Tab-separated table of C-alpha atoms in Angstrom:
chain	number	residue	atom	x	y	z
A	1	ASP	CA	17.170	-20.910	38.124
A	2	ALA	CA	15.881	-18.358	35.636
A	3	GLY	CA	15.865	-20.862	32.806
A	4	VAL	CA	17.197	-20.282	29.313
A	5	ILE	CA	17.308	-16.558	28.645
A	6	GLN	CA	17.017	-15.177	25.139
A	7	SER	CA	17.301	-11.667	23.763
A	8	PRO	CA	15.869	-9.810	22.069
A	9	ARG	CA	12.347	-11.142	22.525
A	10	HIS	CA	11.110	-9.299	19.458
A	11	GLU	CA	13.006	-7.743	16.581
A	12	VAL	CA	11.870	-6.072	13.404
A	13	THR	CA	14.622	-5.300	10.942
A	14	GLU	CA	15.032	-4.325	7.337
A	15	MET	CA	16.217	-6.735	4.696
A	16	GLY	CA	19.980	-6.709	4.404
A	17	GLN	CA	20.609	-5.793	8.028
A	18	GLU	CA	22.591	-7.956	10.404
A	19	VAL	CA	20.654	-9.695	13.162
A	20	THR	CA	22.219	-11.095	16.326
A	21	LEU	CA	20.225	-13.284	18.678
A	22	ARG	CA	21.591	-14.097	22.110
A	23	CYS	CA	21.139	-16.950	24.522
A	24	LYS	CA	22.212	-17.760	28.066
A	25	LEU	CA	22.085	-21.427	29.035
A	26	ILE	CA	20.769	-22.845	32.257
A	27	SER	CA	23.641	-23.000	34.722
A	28	GLY	CA	25.364	-26.386	34.580
A	29	HIS	CA	23.940	-27.411	31.221
A	30	ASN	CA	26.458	-28.394	28.568
A	31	SER	CA	24.374	-28.796	25.415
A	32	LEU	CA	22.987	-25.842	23.498
A	33	PHE	CA	20.497	-25.917	20.638
A	34	TRP	CA	19.215	-23.318	18.215
A	35	TYR	CA	15.803	-24.053	16.670
A	36	ARG	CA	13.755	-22.121	14.143
A	37	GLN	CA	9.970	-22.401	14.061
A	38	THR	CA	7.671	-21.354	11.247
A	39	MET	CA	4.176	-22.375	10.241
A	40	MET	CA	5.453	-23.945	7.037
A	41	ARG	CA	8.453	-25.887	8.378
A	42	GLY	CA	7.555	-26.480	11.990
A	43	LEU	CA	10.370	-26.802	14.540
A	44	GLU	CA	13.752	-27.123	12.801
A	45	LEU	CA	17.061	-27.776	14.545
A	46	LEU	CA	19.629	-25.368	13.121
A	47	ILE	CA	22.706	-26.279	15.135
A	48	TYR	CA	23.693	-27.847	18.401
A	49	PHE	CA	26.769	-27.567	20.595
A	50	ASN	CA	28.083	-29.886	23.252
A	51	ASN	CA	30.684	-28.546	25.679
A	52	ASN	CA	31.082	-25.443	23.492
A	53	VAL	CA	31.876	-27.474	20.375
A	54	PRO	CA	29.500	-27.432	17.378
A	55	ILE	CA	28.413	-31.045	16.894
A	56	ASP	CA	25.803	-30.804	14.162
A	57	ASP	CA	25.212	-27.741	12.008
A	58	SER	CA	23.491	-29.542	9.154
A	59	GLY	CA	20.330	-27.561	9.797
A	60	MET	CA	21.926	-24.173	9.238
A	61	PRO	CA	20.195	-22.971	6.084
A	62	GLU	CA	23.108	-21.202	4.387
A	63	ASP	CA	26.260	-19.217	4.919
A	64	ARG	CA	24.287	-16.191	6.010
A	65	PHE	CA	23.710	-17.982	9.306
A	66	SER	CA	26.449	-18.474	11.889
A	67	ALA	CA	26.436	-19.508	15.544
A	68	LYS	CA	29.061	-19.298	18.227
A	69	MET	CA	29.598	-20.241	21.846
A	70	PRO	CA	32.272	-17.910	23.169
A	71	ASN	CA	31.950	-19.522	26.594
A	72	ALA	CA	30.141	-22.352	28.337
A	73	SER	CA	27.050	-20.338	29.213
A	74	PHE	CA	26.434	-18.045	26.253
A	75	SER	CA	25.697	-18.328	22.550
A	76	THR	CA	24.873	-16.092	19.615
A	77	LEU	CA	23.101	-16.774	16.340
A	78	LYS	CA	23.878	-14.271	13.628
A	79	ILE	CA	22.133	-13.706	10.323
A	80	GLN	CA	23.935	-11.511	7.838
A	81	PRO	CA	22.473	-10.249	5.613
A	82	SER	CA	18.920	-10.931	6.732
A	83	GLU	CA	16.117	-11.711	4.270
A	84	PRO	CA	12.308	-11.695	4.639
A	85	ARG	CA	12.250	-15.528	4.513
A	86	ASP	CA	14.272	-15.552	7.737
A	87	SER	CA	11.224	-14.264	9.599
A	88	ALA	CA	10.459	-16.860	12.274
A	89	VAL	CA	10.634	-17.589	15.968
A	90	TYR	CA	14.134	-18.626	16.978
A	91	PHE	CA	14.330	-20.765	20.099
A	92	CYS	CA	17.445	-21.437	22.060
A	93	ALA	CA	17.401	-24.498	24.298
A	94	SER	CA	19.787	-26.221	26.640
A	95	SER	CA	20.143	-29.608	28.248
A	96	LEU	CA	22.452	-31.609	30.458
A	97	GLY	CA	23.991	-34.217	28.195
A	98	GLY	CA	23.769	-37.836	29.276
A	99	VAL	CA	20.816	-39.815	30.582
A	100	GLY	CA	17.558	-37.961	30.095
A	101	ASN	CA	18.476	-35.209	27.687
A	102	THR	CA	15.428	-33.149	28.620
A	103	ILE	CA	15.610	-29.983	26.568
A	104	TYR	CA	14.576	-26.708	28.166
A	105	PHE	CA	13.535	-23.984	25.773
A	106	GLY	CA	13.922	-20.251	26.091
A	107	GLU	CA	10.949	-18.017	25.380
A	108	GLY	CA	12.089	-17.401	21.825
A	109	SER	CA	13.142	-14.457	19.723
A	110	TRP	CA	10.427	-13.328	17.314
A	111	LEU	CA	12.183	-12.039	14.199
A	112	THR	CA	10.474	-10.126	11.417
A	113	VAL	CA	12.509	-9.058	8.397
A	114	VAL	CA	10.748	-6.519	6.186
B	1	GLY	CA	20.130	-40.788	12.006
B	2	GLU	CA	16.922	-40.918	13.974
B	3	ASN	CA	13.604	-40.280	12.231
B	4	VAL	CA	10.447	-39.562	14.235
B	5	GLU	CA	6.982	-39.613	12.683
B	6	GLN	CA	4.001	-38.215	14.544
B	7	HIS	CA	0.280	-38.724	13.888
B	8	PRO	CA	-2.208	-37.211	13.553
B	9	SER	CA	-1.125	-33.716	12.547
B	10	THR	CA	-4.398	-32.281	13.833
B	11	LEU	CA	-6.849	-33.665	16.364
B	12	SER	CA	-10.155	-32.233	17.508
B	13	VAL	CA	-12.063	-33.680	20.471
B	14	GLN	CA	-14.992	-32.726	22.673
B	15	GLU	CA	-14.254	-31.617	26.191
B	16	GLY	CA	-14.174	-34.643	28.451
B	17	ASP	CA	-13.163	-37.073	25.710
B	18	SER	CA	-9.751	-38.720	25.473
B	19	ALA	CA	-7.017	-37.787	22.999
B	20	VAL	CA	-4.256	-40.062	21.733
B	21	ILE	CA	-1.188	-38.983	19.769
B	22	LYS	CA	1.191	-41.563	18.337
B	23	CYS	CA	4.851	-41.446	17.345
B	24	THR	CA	7.167	-43.939	15.717
B	25	TYR	CA	10.952	-43.805	15.690
B	26	SER	CA	13.589	-45.513	13.602
B	27	ASP	CA	16.721	-45.834	15.763
B	28	SER	CA	16.519	-48.825	18.089
B	29	ALA	CA	19.273	-47.227	20.219
B	30	SER	CA	16.941	-44.396	21.272
B	31	ASN	CA	15.943	-44.773	24.896
B	32	TYR	CA	14.496	-41.463	26.043
B	33	PHE	CA	11.126	-40.176	24.808
B	34	PRO	CA	9.869	-36.785	26.008
B	35	TRP	CA	6.634	-35.024	25.107
B	36	TYR	CA	6.388	-31.251	24.858
B	37	LYS	CA	3.343	-28.988	24.874
B	38	GLN	CA	3.449	-25.651	23.104
B	39	GLU	CA	0.650	-23.190	23.705
B	40	LEU	CA	0.022	-20.448	21.192
B	41	GLY	CA	2.770	-17.852	21.335
B	42	LYS	CA	4.697	-19.739	24.001
B	43	ARG	CA	7.724	-22.004	24.125
B	44	PRO	CA	7.584	-25.817	24.062
B	45	GLN	CA	7.562	-27.203	27.593
B	46	LEU	CA	8.132	-30.723	28.797
B	47	ILE	CA	4.936	-32.355	30.097
B	48	ILE	CA	5.982	-35.980	30.512
B	49	ASP	CA	8.776	-38.312	29.491
B	50	ILE	CA	9.515	-42.023	29.488
B	51	ARG	CA	12.685	-44.064	29.391
B	52	SER	CA	13.158	-47.362	27.628
B	53	ASN	CA	13.161	-49.449	30.797
B	54	VAL	CA	9.548	-48.453	31.467
B	55	GLY	CA	6.462	-49.386	29.450
B	56	GLU	CA	4.025	-46.822	30.812
B	57	LYS	CA	4.074	-43.687	32.913
B	58	LYS	CA	1.173	-41.639	34.251
B	59	ASP	CA	0.879	-38.146	35.641
B	60	GLN	CA	-2.713	-37.241	36.540
B	61	ARG	CA	-4.635	-37.015	33.243
B	62	ILE	CA	-1.604	-37.643	31.075
B	63	ALA	CA	-0.003	-40.988	30.303
B	64	VAL	CA	2.656	-42.180	27.916
B	65	THR	CA	3.155	-45.729	26.681
B	66	LEU	CA	6.203	-47.172	24.971
B	67	ASN	CA	6.563	-50.276	22.816
B	68	LYS	CA	10.269	-50.739	22.152
B	69	THR	CA	9.769	-53.804	19.977
B	70	ALA	CA	7.488	-51.939	17.602
B	71	LYS	CA	9.412	-48.675	18.081
B	72	HIS	CA	6.403	-46.565	18.884
B	73	PHE	CA	5.179	-44.495	21.801
B	74	SER	CA	1.949	-42.668	22.485
B	75	LEU	CA	0.582	-39.800	24.542
B	76	HIS	CA	-2.816	-40.261	26.137
B	77	ILE	CA	-4.791	-37.375	27.603
B	78	THR	CA	-7.991	-38.282	29.456
B	79	GLU	CA	-10.880	-36.000	30.433
B	80	THR	CA	-9.627	-33.324	28.073
B	81	GLN	CA	-10.197	-29.680	28.923
B	82	PRO	CA	-10.086	-26.562	26.724
B	83	GLU	CA	-6.735	-25.611	28.283
B	84	ASP	CA	-5.264	-28.795	26.815
B	85	SER	CA	-5.573	-27.161	23.387
B	86	ALA	CA	-2.015	-26.734	22.098
B	87	VAL	CA	0.577	-28.236	19.785
B	88	TYR	CA	2.147	-31.408	21.159
B	89	PHE	CA	5.592	-32.633	20.061
B	90	CYS	CA	7.119	-36.023	20.663
B	91	ALA	CA	10.876	-36.580	20.579
B	92	ALA	CA	13.401	-39.405	20.765
B	93	SER	CA	17.046	-39.501	21.789
B	94	GLY	CA	19.744	-41.848	23.032
B	95	ILE	CA	21.892	-41.664	26.148
B	96	GLY	CA	24.644	-39.149	25.668
B	97	ALA	CA	23.483	-38.365	22.151
B	98	GLY	CA	22.637	-34.843	23.236
B	99	LYS	CA	20.352	-34.215	20.316
B	100	SER	CA	16.662	-35.086	20.444
B	101	THR	CA	14.801	-35.655	17.184
B	102	PHE	CA	11.347	-34.076	17.234
B	103	GLY	CA	8.169	-35.115	15.495
B	104	ASP	CA	6.313	-32.571	13.361
B	105	GLY	CA	3.746	-31.824	16.048
B	106	THR	CA	0.023	-32.427	16.597
B	107	THR	CA	-2.380	-29.525	16.953
B	108	LEU	CA	-4.962	-30.571	19.542
B	109	THR	CA	-8.195	-28.624	19.804
B	110	VAL	CA	-10.552	-29.347	22.678
B	111	LYS	CA	-14.051	-28.009	22.006
B	112	PRO	CA	-16.053	-26.898	25.038
């Protein structure tokens, strides 16, 4: 299995632009997580889905952020409009719900908003 | 909800020494405790995990211990090497809960 696949790996965008990050889950996994990592805040859970349904979005910073799972294997995280404080590494991760819950991370999307 | 505290936040050891990182959790229903290693510029990757029906687990130079009564678990790295330098995260979750709660991470530096 190729693991969790994220795109783009790196993005530099101007303040005010829309950013869309994409994620493909590991085949067979049914839980999907979006994390944000910065030096100041560490690893923050933004939102997680189980069987395509958003279960906990309490970590989503504000209305500028939205996440969707249009199908069981794919998710997007959108920031509109983007701001410099959104600059971070965004990790997507997936797991097979139930006993174990080992989370497998993608390689991350490095976002810089200038 | 679950709360996981991790200590220390930074740890520096000499090559060959042992390193210990400790985590406490709040939810007695948690029963799965993974540890992740994140090298600079890379993603977090699972290095070892333990379930609540086991008190200790070893994998070569790495071991994890769990004390369910006290609600704490620890990562032990023996004979540390420079390539062990990384940020280590502990986490806790319950069966079927889906979501793992992560600690804030420990930056381990192994000096040659």
